């Protein structure tokens, strides 16, 4: 680049510069395995520029958490209306805590299994 040519700092500007890196077969396989849903070039560019990769979320987990949130809202409304916490409300809160615990454990186990499968393949 010459001193007289202006540098375009617009993030949306056309990509016309190229960077090459060398990797061995193992590294290439690992890069392809870790990359999810885009080209390796796009994924590496995002990581290098500080974009945090986001794992897709299990839609069923989101639905279950939504139901739990709805139950909590109903319990909160009941407590605010009645101005007291009865045995039934305490039972429901305990059940919700158990549901959340099971969802967290299930999600952790699924993540570990996925990580093992990705590592082994």
CSV table of N, CA, C and O in Angstrom, one decimal:
chain,number,residue,atom,x,y,z
A,1,UNK,N,0.9,-1.2,0.0
A,1,UNK,CA,0.0,0.0,0.0
A,1,UNK,C,0.9,1.2,0.0
A,1,UNK,O,1.8,1.4,0.8
A,2,UNK,N,0.7,2.2,-0.9
A,2,UNK,CA,1.5,3.4,-1.0
A,2,UNK,C,1.0,4.4,0.1
A,2,UNK,O,-0.1,4.3,0.6
A,3,UNK,N,1.9,5.3,0.4
A,3,UNK,CA,1.6,6.3,1.4
A,3,UNK,C,0.4,7.2,0.9
A,3,UNK,O,-0.3,7.8,1.7
A,4,UNK,N,0.3,7.4,-0.4
A,4,UNK,CA,-0.7,8.3,-0.9
A,4,UNK,C,-2.1,7.7,-1.0
A,4,UNK,O,-3.1,8.4,-1.1
A,5,UNK,N,-2.3,6.4,-1.0
A,5,UNK,CA,-3.6,5.8,-1.1
A,5,UNK,C,-4.3,5.8,0.2
A,5,UNK,O,-3.7,5.4,1.2
A,6,UNK,N,-5.6,6.2,0.2
A,6,UNK,CA,-6.3,6.3,1.5
A,6,UNK,C,-6.7,4.9,1.9
A,6,UNK,O,-6.9,4.0,1.2
A,7,UNK,N,-6.8,4.8,3.3
A,7,UNK,CA,-7.2,3.5,3.8
A,7,UNK,C,-8.7,3.6,4.1
A,7,UNK,O,-9.2,4.5,4.8
A,8,UNK,N,-9.5,2.7,3.6
A,8,UNK,CA,-10.9,2.6,3.8
A,8,UNK,C,-11.2,1.9,5.2
A,8,UNK,O,-11.0,0.7,5.3
A,9,UNK,N,-11.7,2.6,6.2
A,9,UNK,CA,-12.0,2.1,7.5
A,9,UNK,C,-13.5,1.7,7.6
A,9,UNK,O,-13.9,1.5,8.7
A,10,UNK,N,-14.2,1.7,6.6
A,10,UNK,CA,-15.6,1.4,6.6
A,10,UNK,C,-15.7,-0.2,6.8
A,10,UNK,O,-15.2,-0.9,6.0
A,11,UNK,N,-16.4,-0.6,7.8
A,11,UNK,CA,-16.6,-2.0,8.1
A,11,UNK,C,-17.3,-2.8,7.0
A,11,UNK,O,-17.2,-4.0,6.8
A,12,UNK,N,-18.1,-2.0,6.2
A,12,UNK,CA,-18.9,-2.6,5.2
A,12,UNK,C,-18.2,-2.7,3.8
A,12,UNK,O,-18.7,-3.1,2.8
A,13,UNK,N,-17.0,-2.1,3.8
A,13,UNK,CA,-16.2,-2.0,2.5
A,13,UNK,C,-16.0,-3.4,2.0
A,13,UNK,O,-15.9,-4.4,2.7
A,14,UNK,N,-15.8,-3.5,0.6
A,14,UNK,CA,-15.5,-4.8,0.0
A,14,UNK,C,-14.2,-5.3,0.5
A,14,UNK,O,-13.2,-4.6,0.7
A,15,UNK,N,-14.2,-6.6,0.7
A,15,UNK,CA,-12.9,-7.3,1.2
A,15,UNK,C,-12.1,-7.5,0.0
A,15,UNK,O,-12.4,-8.4,-0.8
A,16,UNK,N,-11.0,-6.8,-0.1
A,16,UNK,CA,-10.1,-7.0,-1.2
A,16,UNK,C,-8.6,-7.3,-0.8
A,16,UNK,O,-7.7,-7.3,-1.6
A,17,UNK,N,-8.4,-7.6,0.5
A,17,UNK,CA,-7.1,-7.9,1.0
A,17,UNK,C,-7.1,-9.4,1.4
A,17,UNK,O,-8.2,-9.9,1.9
A,18,UNK,N,-6.0,-10.1,1.2
A,18,UNK,CA,-6.0,-11.5,1.5
A,18,UNK,C,-4.9,-11.8,2.5
A,18,UNK,O,-3.8,-11.2,2.4
A,19,UNK,N,-5.2,-12.7,3.5
A,19,UNK,CA,-4.2,-13.2,4.4
A,19,UNK,C,-4.1,-14.7,4.3
A,19,UNK,O,-5.1,-15.3,4.3
A,20,UNK,N,-2.9,-15.2,4.2
A,20,UNK,CA,-2.8,-16.7,4.0
A,20,UNK,C,-2.1,-17.2,5.3
A,20,UNK,O,-1.2,-16.6,5.8
A,21,UNK,N,-2.6,-18.4,5.7
A,21,UNK,CA,-2.0,-19.1,6.8
A,21,UNK,C,-1.8,-20.5,6.4
A,21,UNK,O,-2.5,-21.1,5.6
A,22,UNK,N,-0.7,-21.1,7.0
A,22,UNK,CA,-0.5,-22.5,6.7
A,22,UNK,C,-0.9,-23.4,7.9
A,22,UNK,O,-0.6,-23.0,9.1
A,23,UNK,N,-1.5,-24.5,7.7
A,23,UNK,CA,-1.9,-25.4,8.7
A,23,UNK,C,-1.6,-26.8,8.3
A,23,UNK,O,-1.5,-27.1,7.1
A,24,UNK,N,-1.4,-27.7,9.2
A,24,UNK,CA,-1.3,-29.1,8.8
A,24,UNK,C,-2.6,-29.8,8.7
A,24,UNK,O,-3.7,-29.2,9.0
A,25,UNK,N,-2.6,-31.1,8.3
A,25,UNK,CA,-3.9,-31.8,8.2
A,25,UNK,C,-4.8,-31.8,9.4
A,25,UNK,O,-6.0,-31.6,9.4
A,26,UNK,N,-4.1,-32.1,10.6
A,26,UNK,CA,-4.8,-32.1,11.8
A,26,UNK,C,-5.4,-30.7,12.2
A,26,UNK,O,-6.6,-30.7,12.5
A,27,UNK,N,-4.7,-29.7,12.0
A,27,UNK,CA,-5.2,-28.3,12.3
A,27,UNK,C,-6.4,-28.0,11.4
A,27,UNK,O,-7.3,-27.4,11.9
A,28,UNK,N,-6.3,-28.3,10.1
A,28,UNK,CA,-7.3,-28.0,9.2
A,28,UNK,C,-8.6,-28.8,9.6
A,28,UNK,O,-9.7,-28.2,9.6
A,29,UNK,N,-8.5,-30.0,10.0
A,29,UNK,CA,-9.6,-30.8,10.4
A,29,UNK,C,-10.2,-30.2,11.7
A,29,UNK,O,-11.5,-30.1,11.8
A,30,UNK,N,-9.4,-29.8,12.6
A,30,UNK,CA,-9.9,-29.1,13.9
A,30,UNK,C,-10.6,-27.8,13.6
A,30,UNK,O,-11.7,-27.6,14.1
A,31,UNK,N,-10.1,-27.0,12.7
A,31,UNK,CA,-10.7,-25.8,12.3
A,31,UNK,C,-12.1,-26.0,11.7
A,31,UNK,O,-13.1,-25.4,12.0
A,32,UNK,N,-12.2,-27.0,10.8
A,32,UNK,CA,-13.4,-27.3,10.2
A,32,UNK,C,-14.4,-27.9,11.2
A,32,UNK,O,-15.6,-27.6,11.1
A,33,UNK,N,-13.9,-28.7,12.1
A,33,UNK,CA,-14.8,-29.2,13.1
A,33,UNK,C,-15.4,-28.2,14.1
A,33,UNK,O,-16.6,-28.2,14.4
A,34,UNK,N,-14.6,-27.2,14.4
A,34,UNK,CA,-15.0,-26.2,15.4
A,34,UNK,C,-15.9,-25.1,14.8
A,34,UNK,O,-16.7,-24.5,15.4
A,35,UNK,N,-15.7,-25.0,13.5
A,35,UNK,CA,-16.5,-24.0,12.8
A,35,UNK,C,-17.9,-24.5,12.6
A,35,UNK,O,-18.1,-25.6,12.2
A,36,UNK,N,-18.9,-23.7,12.9
A,36,UNK,CA,-20.3,-24.1,12.7
A,36,UNK,C,-21.0,-23.1,11.9
A,36,UNK,O,-21.2,-21.9,12.2
A,37,UNK,N,-21.5,-23.6,10.7
A,37,UNK,CA,-22.4,-22.8,9.9
A,37,UNK,C,-21.9,-21.7,9.0
A,37,UNK,O,-22.6,-20.9,8.5
A,38,UNK,N,-20.6,-21.5,8.9
A,38,UNK,CA,-20.1,-20.5,8.0
A,38,UNK,C,-18.8,-21.0,7.4
A,38,UNK,O,-18.3,-22.1,7.7
A,39,UNK,N,-18.2,-20.2,6.6
A,39,UNK,CA,-16.9,-20.6,6.0
A,39,UNK,C,-15.8,-20.5,7.1
A,39,UNK,O,-16.0,-19.7,8.0
A,40,UNK,N,-14.7,-21.2,6.9
A,40,UNK,CA,-13.6,-21.2,7.8
A,40,UNK,C,-13.1,-19.7,7.8
A,40,UNK,O,-12.8,-19.2,8.9
A,41,UNK,N,-13.0,-19.1,6.7
A,41,UNK,CA,-12.5,-17.8,6.6
A,41,UNK,C,-13.3,-16.8,7.4
A,41,UNK,O,-12.8,-16.0,8.1
A,42,UNK,N,-14.6,-16.9,7.2
A,42,UNK,CA,-15.5,-16.0,7.9
A,42,UNK,C,-15.5,-16.2,9.4
A,42,UNK,O,-15.4,-15.3,10.2
A,43,UNK,N,-15.4,-17.5,9.8
A,43,UNK,CA,-15.3,-17.8,11.2
A,43,UNK,C,-14.0,-17.3,11.8
A,43,UNK,O,-14.0,-16.7,12.9
A,44,UNK,N,-12.9,-17.5,11.2
A,44,UNK,CA,-11.6,-17.0,11.7
A,44,UNK,C,-11.6,-15.5,11.8
A,44,UNK,O,-11.1,-14.9,12.7
A,45,UNK,N,-12.1,-14.9,10.7
A,45,UNK,CA,-12.2,-13.4,10.7
A,45,UNK,C,-13.0,-12.9,11.9
A,45,UNK,O,-12.6,-12.0,12.6
A,46,UNK,N,-14.2,-13.5,12.2
A,46,UNK,CA,-15.0,-13.1,13.3
A,46,UNK,C,-14.3,-13.3,14.6
A,46,UNK,O,-14.3,-12.4,15.5
A,47,UNK,N,-13.6,-14.4,14.8
A,47,UNK,CA,-12.9,-14.6,16.1
A,47,UNK,C,-11.7,-13.6,16.2
A,47,UNK,O,-11.6,-13.0,17.3
A,48,UNK,N,-11.0,-13.4,15.1
A,48,UNK,CA,-9.9,-12.4,15.2
A,48,UNK,C,-10.3,-11.0,15.5
A,48,UNK,O,-9.6,-10.3,16.1
A,49,UNK,N,-11.6,-10.7,15.1
A,49,UNK,CA,-12.1,-9.3,15.3
A,49,UNK,C,-12.9,-9.2,16.6
A,49,UNK,O,-13.5,-8.2,16.8
A,50,UNK,N,-12.9,-10.3,17.4
A,50,UNK,CA,-13.5,-10.2,18.7
A,50,UNK,C,-15.0,-10.5,18.7
A,50,UNK,O,-15.7,-10.3,19.7
A,51,UNK,N,-15.5,-11.1,17.6
A,51,UNK,CA,-16.9,-11.6,17.7
A,51,UNK,C,-17.0,-12.8,18.5
A,51,UNK,O,-16.3,-13.8,18.2
A,52,UNK,N,-17.9,-12.9,19.5
A,52,UNK,CA,-18.0,-14.0,20.3
A,52,UNK,C,-18.9,-15.1,19.6
A,52,UNK,O,-20.1,-14.8,19.3
A,53,UNK,N,-18.4,-16.3,19.4
A,53,UNK,CA,-19.2,-17.3,18.8
A,53,UNK,C,-20.4,-17.7,19.7
A,53,UNK,O,-20.2,-17.8,20.9
A,54,UNK,N,-21.5,-17.9,19.1
A,54,UNK,CA,-22.7,-18.3,19.9
A,54,UNK,C,-23.2,-19.6,19.5
A,54,UNK,O,-23.4,-19.9,18.3
A,55,UNK,N,-23.3,-20.5,20.4
A,55,UNK,CA,-23.8,-21.9,20.1
A,55,UNK,C,-25.3,-21.8,19.9
A,55,UNK,O,-26.0,-21.1,20.7
A,56,UNK,N,-25.9,-22.6,19.0
A,56,UNK,CA,-27.3,-22.6,18.8
A,56,UNK,C,-28.0,-23.2,20.1
A,56,UNK,O,-27.4,-24.1,20.7
A,57,UNK,N,-29.1,-22.7,20.4
A,57,UNK,CA,-29.8,-23.2,21.6
A,57,UNK,C,-30.9,-24.2,21.2
A,57,UNK,O,-31.5,-24.1,20.2
A,58,UNK,N,-31.0,-25.2,22.1
A,58,UNK,CA,-32.0,-26.2,21.9
A,58,UNK,C,-33.4,-25.6,22.0
A,58,UNK,O,-33.8,-25.1,23.1
A,59,UNK,N,-34.2,-25.6,21.0
A,59,UNK,CA,-35.6,-25.0,21.0
A,59,UNK,C,-36.5,-25.6,22.1
A,59,UNK,O,-37.3,-24.9,22.7
A,60,UNK,N,-36.3,-26.9,22.3
A,60,UNK,CA,-37.1,-27.5,23.4
A,60,UNK,C,-36.8,-27.0,24.8
A,60,UNK,O,-37.6,-26.8,25.6
A,61,UNK,N,-35.5,-26.7,25.0
A,61,UNK,CA,-35.0,-26.1,26.3
A,61,UNK,C,-35.6,-24.8,26.4
A,61,UNK,O,-36.1,-24.4,27.5
A,62,UNK,N,-35.7,-24.0,25.4
A,62,UNK,CA,-36.3,-22.6,25.4
A,62,UNK,C,-37.7,-22.7,25.8
A,62,UNK,O,-38.3,-22.0,26.6
A,63,UNK,N,-38.5,-23.7,25.1
A,63,UNK,CA,-39.9,-23.9,25.4
A,63,UNK,C,-40.1,-24.2,26.9
A,63,UNK,O,-41.0,-23.7,27.6
A,64,UNK,N,-39.3,-25.2,27.4
A,64,UNK,CA,-39.5,-25.6,28.8
A,64,UNK,C,-39.2,-24.4,29.8
A,64,UNK,O,-39.9,-24.3,30.7
A,65,UNK,N,-38.2,-23.7,29.5
A,65,UNK,CA,-37.9,-22.5,30.3
A,65,UNK,C,-39.0,-21.5,30.3
A,65,UNK,O,-39.3,-20.9,31.3
A,66,UNK,N,-39.6,-21.3,29.1
A,66,UNK,CA,-40.7,-20.4,29.0
A,66,UNK,C,-41.9,-20.9,29.8
A,66,UNK,O,-42.6,-20.1,30.5
A,67,UNK,N,-42.2,-22.2,29.8
A,67,UNK,CA,-43.3,-22.7,30.7
A,67,UNK,C,-43.0,-22.5,32.1
A,67,UNK,O,-43.8,-22.1,32.9
A,68,UNK,N,-41.7,-22.7,32.5
A,68,UNK,CA,-41.3,-22.5,33.9
A,68,UNK,C,-41.5,-21.0,34.3
A,68,UNK,O,-42.0,-20.7,35.3
A,69,UNK,N,-41.1,-20.1,33.4
A,69,UNK,CA,-41.3,-18.7,33.6
A,69,UNK,C,-42.7,-18.3,33.8
A,69,UNK,O,-43.1,-17.5,34.6
A,70,UNK,N,-43.6,-18.9,32.9
A,70,UNK,CA,-45.0,-18.7,33.0
A,70,UNK,C,-45.6,-19.1,34.4
A,70,UNK,O,-46.3,-18.4,35.1
A,71,UNK,N,-45.1,-20.3,34.8
A,71,UNK,CA,-45.5,-20.8,36.2
A,71,UNK,C,-45.1,-19.9,37.3
A,71,UNK,O,-45.8,-19.6,38.2
A,72,UNK,N,-43.9,-19.4,37.2
A,72,UNK,CA,-43.4,-18.4,38.2
A,72,UNK,C,-44.2,-17.1,38.2
A,72,UNK,O,-44.5,-16.6,39.3
A,73,UNK,N,-44.6,-16.7,37.0
A,73,UNK,CA,-45.4,-15.5,36.9
A,73,UNK,C,-46.8,-15.7,37.6
A,73,UNK,O,-47.3,-14.8,38.3
A,74,UNK,N,-47.4,-16.9,37.4
A,74,UNK,CA,-48.6,-17.2,38.0
A,74,UNK,C,-48.5,-17.3,39.5
A,74,UNK,O,-49.4,-16.7,40.3
A,75,UNK,N,-47.4,-17.9,40.0
A,75,UNK,CA,-47.2,-17.9,41.5
A,75,UNK,C,-47.0,-16.5,42.1
A,75,UNK,O,-47.5,-16.2,43.1
A,76,UNK,N,-46.2,-15.7,41.4
A,76,UNK,CA,-46.0,-14.4,41.8
A,76,UNK,C,-47.3,-13.6,41.9
A,76,UNK,O,-47.5,-12.9,42.9
A,77,UNK,N,-48.1,-13.7,40.9
A,77,UNK,CA,-49.4,-13.0,40.9
A,77,UNK,C,-50.3,-13.5,42.1
A,77,UNK,O,-50.9,-12.7,42.8
A,78,UNK,N,-50.3,-14.8,42.3
A,78,UNK,CA,-51.0,-15.4,43.5
A,78,UNK,C,-50.5,-14.8,44.8
A,78,UNK,O,-51.3,-14.4,45.6
A,79,UNK,N,-49.2,-14.8,45.0
A,79,UNK,CA,-48.6,-14.3,46.2
A,79,UNK,C,-48.9,-12.8,46.4
A,79,UNK,O,-49.3,-12.4,47.5
A,80,UNK,N,-48.8,-12.0,45.3
A,80,UNK,CA,-49.1,-10.6,45.4
A,80,UNK,C,-50.6,-10.3,45.7
A,80,UNK,O,-50.9,-9.4,46.4
A,81,UNK,N,-51.5,-11.2,45.2
A,81,UNK,CA,-52.9,-11.0,45.4
A,81,UNK,C,-53.3,-11.4,46.8
A,81,UNK,O,-54.0,-10.7,47.5
A,82,UNK,N,-52.8,-12.6,47.2
A,82,UNK,CA,-53.2,-13.1,48.5
A,82,UNK,C,-52.4,-12.5,49.7
A,82,UNK,O,-52.8,-12.7,50.8
A,83,UNK,N,-51.3,-12.0,49.4
A,83,UNK,CA,-50.4,-11.4,50.4
A,83,UNK,C,-49.9,-12.4,51.4
A,83,UNK,O,-49.6,-12.1,52.5
A,84,UNK,N,-49.8,-13.7,50.9
A,84,UNK,CA,-49.3,-14.7,51.8
A,84,UNK,C,-48.8,-15.9,50.9
A,84,UNK,O,-49.2,-16.0,49.8
A,85,UNK,N,-47.9,-16.7,51.5
A,85,UNK,CA,-47.3,-17.8,50.8
A,85,UNK,C,-47.9,-19.1,51.5
A,85,UNK,O,-47.5,-19.3,52.7
A,86,UNK,N,-48.7,-19.8,50.8
A,86,UNK,CA,-49.3,-21.0,51.4
A,86,UNK,C,-48.5,-22.3,51.0
A,86,UNK,O,-47.5,-22.2,50.2
A,87,UNK,N,-48.9,-23.4,51.6
A,87,UNK,CA,-48.2,-24.7,51.3
A,87,UNK,C,-48.1,-25.0,49.8
A,87,UNK,O,-47.1,-25.5,49.3
A,88,UNK,N,-49.2,-24.7,49.1
A,88,UNK,CA,-49.3,-25.1,47.7
A,88,UNK,C,-48.3,-24.2,46.9
A,88,UNK,O,-47.6,-24.8,46.0
A,89,UNK,N,-48.2,-23.0,47.2
A,89,UNK,CA,-47.2,-22.1,46.5
A,89,UNK,C,-45.8,-22.6,46.8
A,89,UNK,O,-44.9,-22.7,45.9
A,90,UNK,N,-45.5,-23.0,48.0
A,90,UNK,CA,-44.1,-23.5,48.4
A,90,UNK,C,-43.9,-24.8,47.6
A,90,UNK,O,-42.8,-25.1,47.1
A,91,UNK,N,-44.9,-25.7,47.5
A,91,UNK,CA,-44.8,-26.9,46.8
A,91,UNK,C,-44.5,-26.6,45.3
A,91,UNK,O,-43.6,-27.3,44.7
A,92,UNK,N,-45.2,-25.7,44.7
A,92,UNK,CA,-45.0,-25.3,43.3
A,92,UNK,C,-43.6,-24.8,43.1
A,92,UNK,O,-42.9,-25.1,42.1
A,93,UNK,N,-43.1,-23.9,44.0
A,93,UNK,CA,-41.8,-23.3,43.9
A,93,UNK,C,-40.7,-24.5,43.9
A,93,UNK,O,-39.8,-24.5,43.2
A,94,UNK,N,-40.9,-25.4,44.8
A,94,UNK,CA,-40.0,-26.5,45.0
A,94,UNK,C,-40.0,-27.3,43.6
A,94,UNK,O,-38.9,-27.7,43.1
A,95,UNK,N,-41.2,-27.6,43.1
A,95,UNK,CA,-41.2,-28.3,41.8
A,95,UNK,C,-40.5,-27.6,40.7
A,95,UNK,O,-39.8,-28.2,39.9
A,96,UNK,N,-40.7,-26.3,40.7
A,96,UNK,CA,-40.0,-25.5,39.6
A,96,UNK,C,-38.5,-25.5,39.8
A,96,UNK,O,-37.8,-25.7,38.8
A,97,UNK,N,-38.0,-25.4,41.0
A,97,UNK,CA,-36.6,-25.5,41.3
A,97,UNK,C,-36.1,-26.9,40.8
A,97,UNK,O,-35.0,-27.0,40.2
A,98,UNK,N,-36.8,-28.0,41.0
A,98,UNK,CA,-36.4,-29.3,40.6
A,98,UNK,C,-36.4,-29.3,39.0
A,98,UNK,O,-35.5,-29.9,38.4
A,99,UNK,N,-37.4,-28.7,38.4
A,99,UNK,CA,-37.4,-28.7,36.9
A,99,UNK,C,-36.2,-28.0,36.4
A,99,UNK,O,-35.6,-28.4,35.4
A,100,UNK,N,-35.9,-26.8,37.0
A,100,UNK,CA,-34.7,-26.1,36.5
A,100,UNK,C,-33.4,-26.9,36.7
A,100,UNK,O,-32.6,-26.9,35.8
A,101,UNK,N,-33.3,-27.5,37.8
A,101,UNK,CA,-32.1,-28.3,38.1
A,101,UNK,C,-32.0,-29.4,37.1
A,101,UNK,O,-30.9,-29.7,36.5
A,102,UNK,N,-33.1,-30.1,36.8
A,102,UNK,CA,-33.0,-31.2,35.8
A,102,UNK,C,-32.7,-30.7,34.4
A,102,UNK,O,-31.9,-31.3,33.6
A,103,UNK,N,-33.2,-29.5,34.0
A,103,UNK,CA,-32.9,-28.9,32.7
A,103,UNK,C,-31.4,-28.5,32.6
A,103,UNK,O,-30.8,-28.8,31.6
A,104,UNK,N,-30.9,-28.0,33.7
A,104,UNK,CA,-29.5,-27.6,33.7
A,104,UNK,C,-28.6,-28.8,33.6
A,104,UNK,O,-27.7,-28.9,32.8
A,105,UNK,N,-28.9,-29.8,34.4
A,105,UNK,CA,-28.1,-31.1,34.3
A,105,UNK,C,-28.2,-31.7,32.9
A,105,UNK,O,-27.2,-32.2,32.4
A,106,UNK,N,-29.4,-31.8,32.4
A,106,UNK,CA,-29.6,-32.3,31.0
A,106,UNK,C,-28.8,-31.6,30.0
A,106,UNK,O,-28.2,-32.1,29.1
A,107,UNK,N,-28.8,-30.2,30.1
A,107,UNK,CA,-28.1,-29.4,29.1
A,107,UNK,C,-26.6,-29.6,29.3
A,107,UNK,O,-25.9,-29.7,28.3
A,108,UNK,N,-26.1,-29.7,30.5
A,108,UNK,CA,-24.7,-29.9,30.7
A,108,UNK,C,-24.3,-31.3,30.1
A,108,UNK,O,-23.2,-31.4,29.5
A,109,UNK,N,-25.0,-32.3,30.4
A,109,UNK,CA,-24.7,-33.6,29.9
A,109,UNK,C,-24.7,-33.6,28.3
A,109,UNK,O,-23.8,-34.2,27.7
A,110,UNK,N,-25.7,-32.9,27.7
A,110,UNK,CA,-25.8,-32.9,26.3
A,110,UNK,C,-24.6,-32.1,25.7
A,110,UNK,O,-24.0,-32.5,24.7
A,111,UNK,N,-24.1,-31.1,26.4
A,111,UNK,CA,-23.0,-30.3,25.9
A,111,UNK,C,-21.7,-31.2,26.0
A,111,UNK,O,-20.9,-31.1,25.1
A,112,UNK,N,-21.6,-31.9,27.1
A,112,UNK,CA,-20.4,-32.8,27.3
A,112,UNK,C,-20.4,-33.8,26.2
A,112,UNK,O,-19.3,-34.1,25.7
A,113,UNK,N,-21.6,-34.4,26.0
A,113,UNK,CA,-21.6,-35.5,25.0
A,113,UNK,C,-21.3,-34.9,23.6
A,113,UNK,O,-20.5,-35.6,22.8
A,114,UNK,N,-21.8,-33.8,23.3
A,114,UNK,CA,-21.5,-33.1,22.0
A,114,UNK,C,-20.0,-32.8,21.9
A,114,UNK,O,-19.4,-33.0,20.8
A,115,UNK,N,-19.4,-32.3,23.0
A,115,UNK,CA,-18.0,-32.0,23.0
A,115,UNK,C,-17.1,-33.3,22.8
A,115,UNK,O,-16.2,-33.3,22.0
A,116,UNK,N,-17.5,-34.4,23.4
A,116,UNK,CA,-16.8,-35.7,23.2
A,116,UNK,C,-16.9,-36.2,21.8
A,116,UNK,O,-16.0,-36.6,21.2
A,117,UNK,N,-18.2,-36.1,21.2
A,117,UNK,CA,-18.4,-36.5,19.9
A,117,UNK,C,-17.5,-35.7,18.9
A,117,UNK,O,-17.0,-36.2,17.9
A,118,UNK,N,-17.5,-34.4,19.1
A,118,UNK,CA,-16.7,-33.5,18.2
A,118,UNK,C,-15.2,-33.8,18.4
A,118,UNK,O,-14.5,-33.7,17.4
A,119,UNK,N,-14.8,-34.1,19.6
A,119,UNK,CA,-13.4,-34.4,19.8
A,119,UNK,C,-13.0,-35.7,19.2
A,119,UNK,O,-11.9,-35.9,18.7
A,120,UNK,N,-13.9,-36.7,19.3
A,120,UNK,CA,-13.5,-38.1,18.8
A,120,UNK,C,-13.6,-38.2,17.3
A,120,UNK,O,-13.0,-39.1,16.7
A,121,UNK,N,-14.4,-37.4,16.7
A,121,UNK,CA,-14.6,-37.5,15.2
A,121,UNK,C,-13.5,-36.8,14.4
A,121,UNK,O,-12.7,-36.1,14.8
